[in-house]
Amino acid sequence: MSVNIHDKKKIALVLSGGGIKAAAFHIGVCLALKEKGFAFEGGTKESVQIRNTKGPKIQSYVGSSAGAFVSSVLASGRSIESLVTAFQVGAGDSPFYTLPDDEKLKPIGYRHMFNINSARLLSFLPETLFRKSILTGGLEVFLKEGFKLNGLFNTNGIERYLRKYVLDENEFSRLGVELYIVATQLNHSRKVVFGNYLENSKDENTLYLGTSKISEAVAASTALPPVFAPYPITIPDYKKQIYLYDGEIRDTLSTHVASDHGADLIIASYSMQPYHYAEEMGSLHKYGIPAIVNQALYQVLEQKVARGIQYQKQKKDVYTELKKICSEEGLSAELTKKILTAVEKKTGFQPNVDYLYIKPRSKDYEMFFADHFSLNPVILEKILWIGFKSGLSALRHL
């Protein structure tokens, strides 16, 4: 892919979900972008205005789930290095970075991520459950009545962490850059996009929310079922509360959110790479159900992303071929423009928008086998390097 970055007016970074290991992968990708000269804008309107950075600037962030967390930290004006220290990547005798105390983020702990869903746990096995299951329904009633727990944990700890230790401003409207957080509406088929919208609005497929706090939006986007309970958001305009969960449920990679808001270069990082056979690891069949389920899930998610990428390519190919035919047939500039404009409107193709996708390489099997929620600094260091190398590989032609 060859892109003239200097011609680009708005560069967006889109980050997918996938747990802590996805966050570590994204941090590695960001370090690769920095290595290639990209600058990450962030902070309040006042702080961003006085910055003077060289190189292409990333000024728009879109995040789902783990990507929502990383995006919100970057958009707040925190450095990539502070993210590294927050996850304690490479902590020990030789830490990755030594930062001034005022630039460090409080280390993220399991207590921040796994907040016990205590209110629901207390009502998990009420007295009526035993009476019904034993006297009237047996196992079937037990399953129906007993498994109404909506999650072992909630994401309240993530919300508090961002609000207390990261976000100097918790309003989308106070940021000097664009930040969009993607979640999914539980009791509907809509995706939910949080951002700096003047008013809340909705259409058939999407609910746009501008009145929520950034920390609440991230908590909603990271509520991965069935581990985490859906997150409640109050919408004053509608005078009701809705429940949201993981932003990856409906759309695996929301690059269209960036293009819908004017980005003409979209850099998308996602970590869903299925396992490709490696001699040193052997076949997944010997690793049991968890590995096989992970492989099946990754194959489904990767295929969803691949279909989206292929669809974009097909639209571009059709557009390019029509443009070529118009030229070969000697059509006037006016008629050519009319035809191409019709194609753009019918297909949603944006000829000025370029995409760069970064994912783990097929040989990076350590990424597949790593636990999704491990905070082990040694494991996270390996994943960060996978993200860094994957990023450099994807960026080599820019």
Tab-separated table of N, CA, C and O in Angstrom, residues 24 64 112 129 160 180 219 234 280 290-292 296 299 307 313 318 328 335 365 367 388-389:
chain	number	residue	atom	x	y	z
A	24	ALA	N	-2.321	-4.678	25.112
A	24	ALA	CA	-0.860	-4.727	24.990
A	24	ALA	C	-0.437	-4.714	23.525
A	24	ALA	O	0.548	-4.064	23.151
A	64	SER	N	-13.232	0.058	20.685
A	64	SER	CA	-14.226	-0.879	21.199
A	64	SER	C	-13.567	-1.739	22.261
A	64	SER	O	-12.434	-2.205	22.074
A	112	HIS	N	-9.195	-3.505	39.629
A	112	HIS	CA	-9.816	-2.508	38.759
A	112	HIS	C	-10.655	-3.157	37.665
A	112	HIS	O	-11.665	-2.595	37.234
A	129	LEU	N	-35.903	-20.334	44.533
A	129	LEU	CA	-35.231	-21.166	43.540
A	129	LEU	C	-35.181	-22.614	44.007
A	129	LEU	O	-35.524	-23.538	43.279
A	160	ARG	N	-14.102	3.692	37.470
A	160	ARG	CA	-13.467	4.453	38.538
A	160	ARG	C	-11.996	4.729	38.249
A	160	ARG	O	-11.491	5.826	38.521
A	180	TYR	N	-14.340	8.445	19.843
A	180	TYR	CA	-15.601	7.724	19.676
A	180	TYR	C	-15.456	6.352	20.323
A	180	TYR	O	-14.525	5.605	20.022
A	219	ALA	N	-16.623	1.896	30.229
A	219	ALA	CA	-17.145	0.812	31.063
A	219	ALA	C	-18.206	0.012	30.319
A	219	ALA	O	-18.262	-1.225	30.426
A	234	THR	N	-27.737	6.082	31.790
A	234	THR	CA	-28.951	6.895	31.853
A	234	THR	C	-28.922	7.945	30.752
A	234	THR	O	-27.931	8.664	30.590
A	280	GLU	N	6.429	-26.513	16.651
A	280	GLU	CA	6.800	-26.554	18.061
A	280	GLU	C	5.597	-26.628	18.995
A	280	GLU	O	5.728	-27.006	20.162
A	290	PRO	N	-10.890	-25.235	25.775
A	290	PRO	CA	-10.656	-23.775	25.738
A	290	PRO	C	-9.926	-23.309	24.479
A	290	PRO	O	-10.304	-22.307	23.872
A	291	ALA	N	-8.880	-24.040	24.084
A	291	ALA	CA	-8.120	-23.642	22.892
A	291	ALA	C	-8.963	-23.777	21.634
A	291	ALA	O	-8.903	-22.934	20.730
A	292	ILE	N	-9.758	-24.838	21.569
A	292	ILE	CA	-10.591	-25.069	20.384
A	292	ILE	C	-11.690	-24.004	20.287
A	292	ILE	O	-11.973	-23.479	19.204
A	296	ALA	N	-12.207	-21.263	17.280
A	296	ALA	CA	-13.478	-21.085	16.570
A	296	ALA	C	-13.933	-19.626	16.620
A	296	ALA	O	-14.371	-19.056	15.617
A	299	GLN	N	-11.679	-17.464	14.437
A	299	GLN	CA	-11.952	-17.673	13.015
A	299	GLN	C	-13.192	-16.894	12.579
A	299	GLN	O	-13.216	-16.311	11.493
A	307	ARG	N	-14.194	-10.001	5.578
A	307	ARG	CA	-15.291	-9.691	4.649
A	307	ARG	C	-15.436	-8.184	4.473
A	307	ARG	O	-15.680	-7.690	3.374
A	313	LYS	N	-12.414	-3.367	-0.751
A	313	LYS	CA	-11.550	-3.561	-1.928
A	313	LYS	C	-12.385	-3.706	-3.200
A	313	LYS	O	-12.048	-3.162	-4.258
A	318	VAL	N	-14.223	-1.647	-8.427
A	318	VAL	CA	-15.310	-1.258	-9.341
A	318	VAL	C	-15.169	0.206	-9.728
A	318	VAL	O	-15.279	0.580	-10.905
A	328	GLU	N	-11.130	5.609	-21.268
A	328	GLU	CA	-10.876	4.919	-22.534
A	328	GLU	C	-11.942	5.231	-23.574
A	328	GLU	O	-11.658	5.288	-24.775
A	335	LEU	N	-19.635	14.035	-17.555
A	335	LEU	CA	-20.349	12.763	-17.514
A	335	LEU	C	-19.604	11.756	-16.627
A	335	LEU	O	-20.223	10.985	-15.887
A	365	TYR	N	2.193	-17.277	17.195
A	365	TYR	CA	1.305	-18.163	17.927
A	365	TYR	C	1.267	-17.848	19.423
A	365	TYR	O	0.304	-18.199	20.117
A	367	MET	N	0.723	-15.096	20.702
A	367	MET	CA	-0.425	-14.202	20.870
A	367	MET	C	-1.691	-15.020	21.093
A	367	MET	O	-2.525	-14.684	21.936
A	388	PHE	N	4.425	-4.414	18.155
A	388	PHE	CA	5.431	-3.506	17.603
A	388	PHE	C	5.937	-4.020	16.252
A	388	PHE	O	5.997	-3.267	15.266
A	389	LYS	N	6.290	-5.290	16.186
A	389	LYS	CA	6.809	-5.866	14.943
A	389	LYS	C	5.725	-5.932	13.867
A	389	LYS	O	5.996	-5.688	12.684
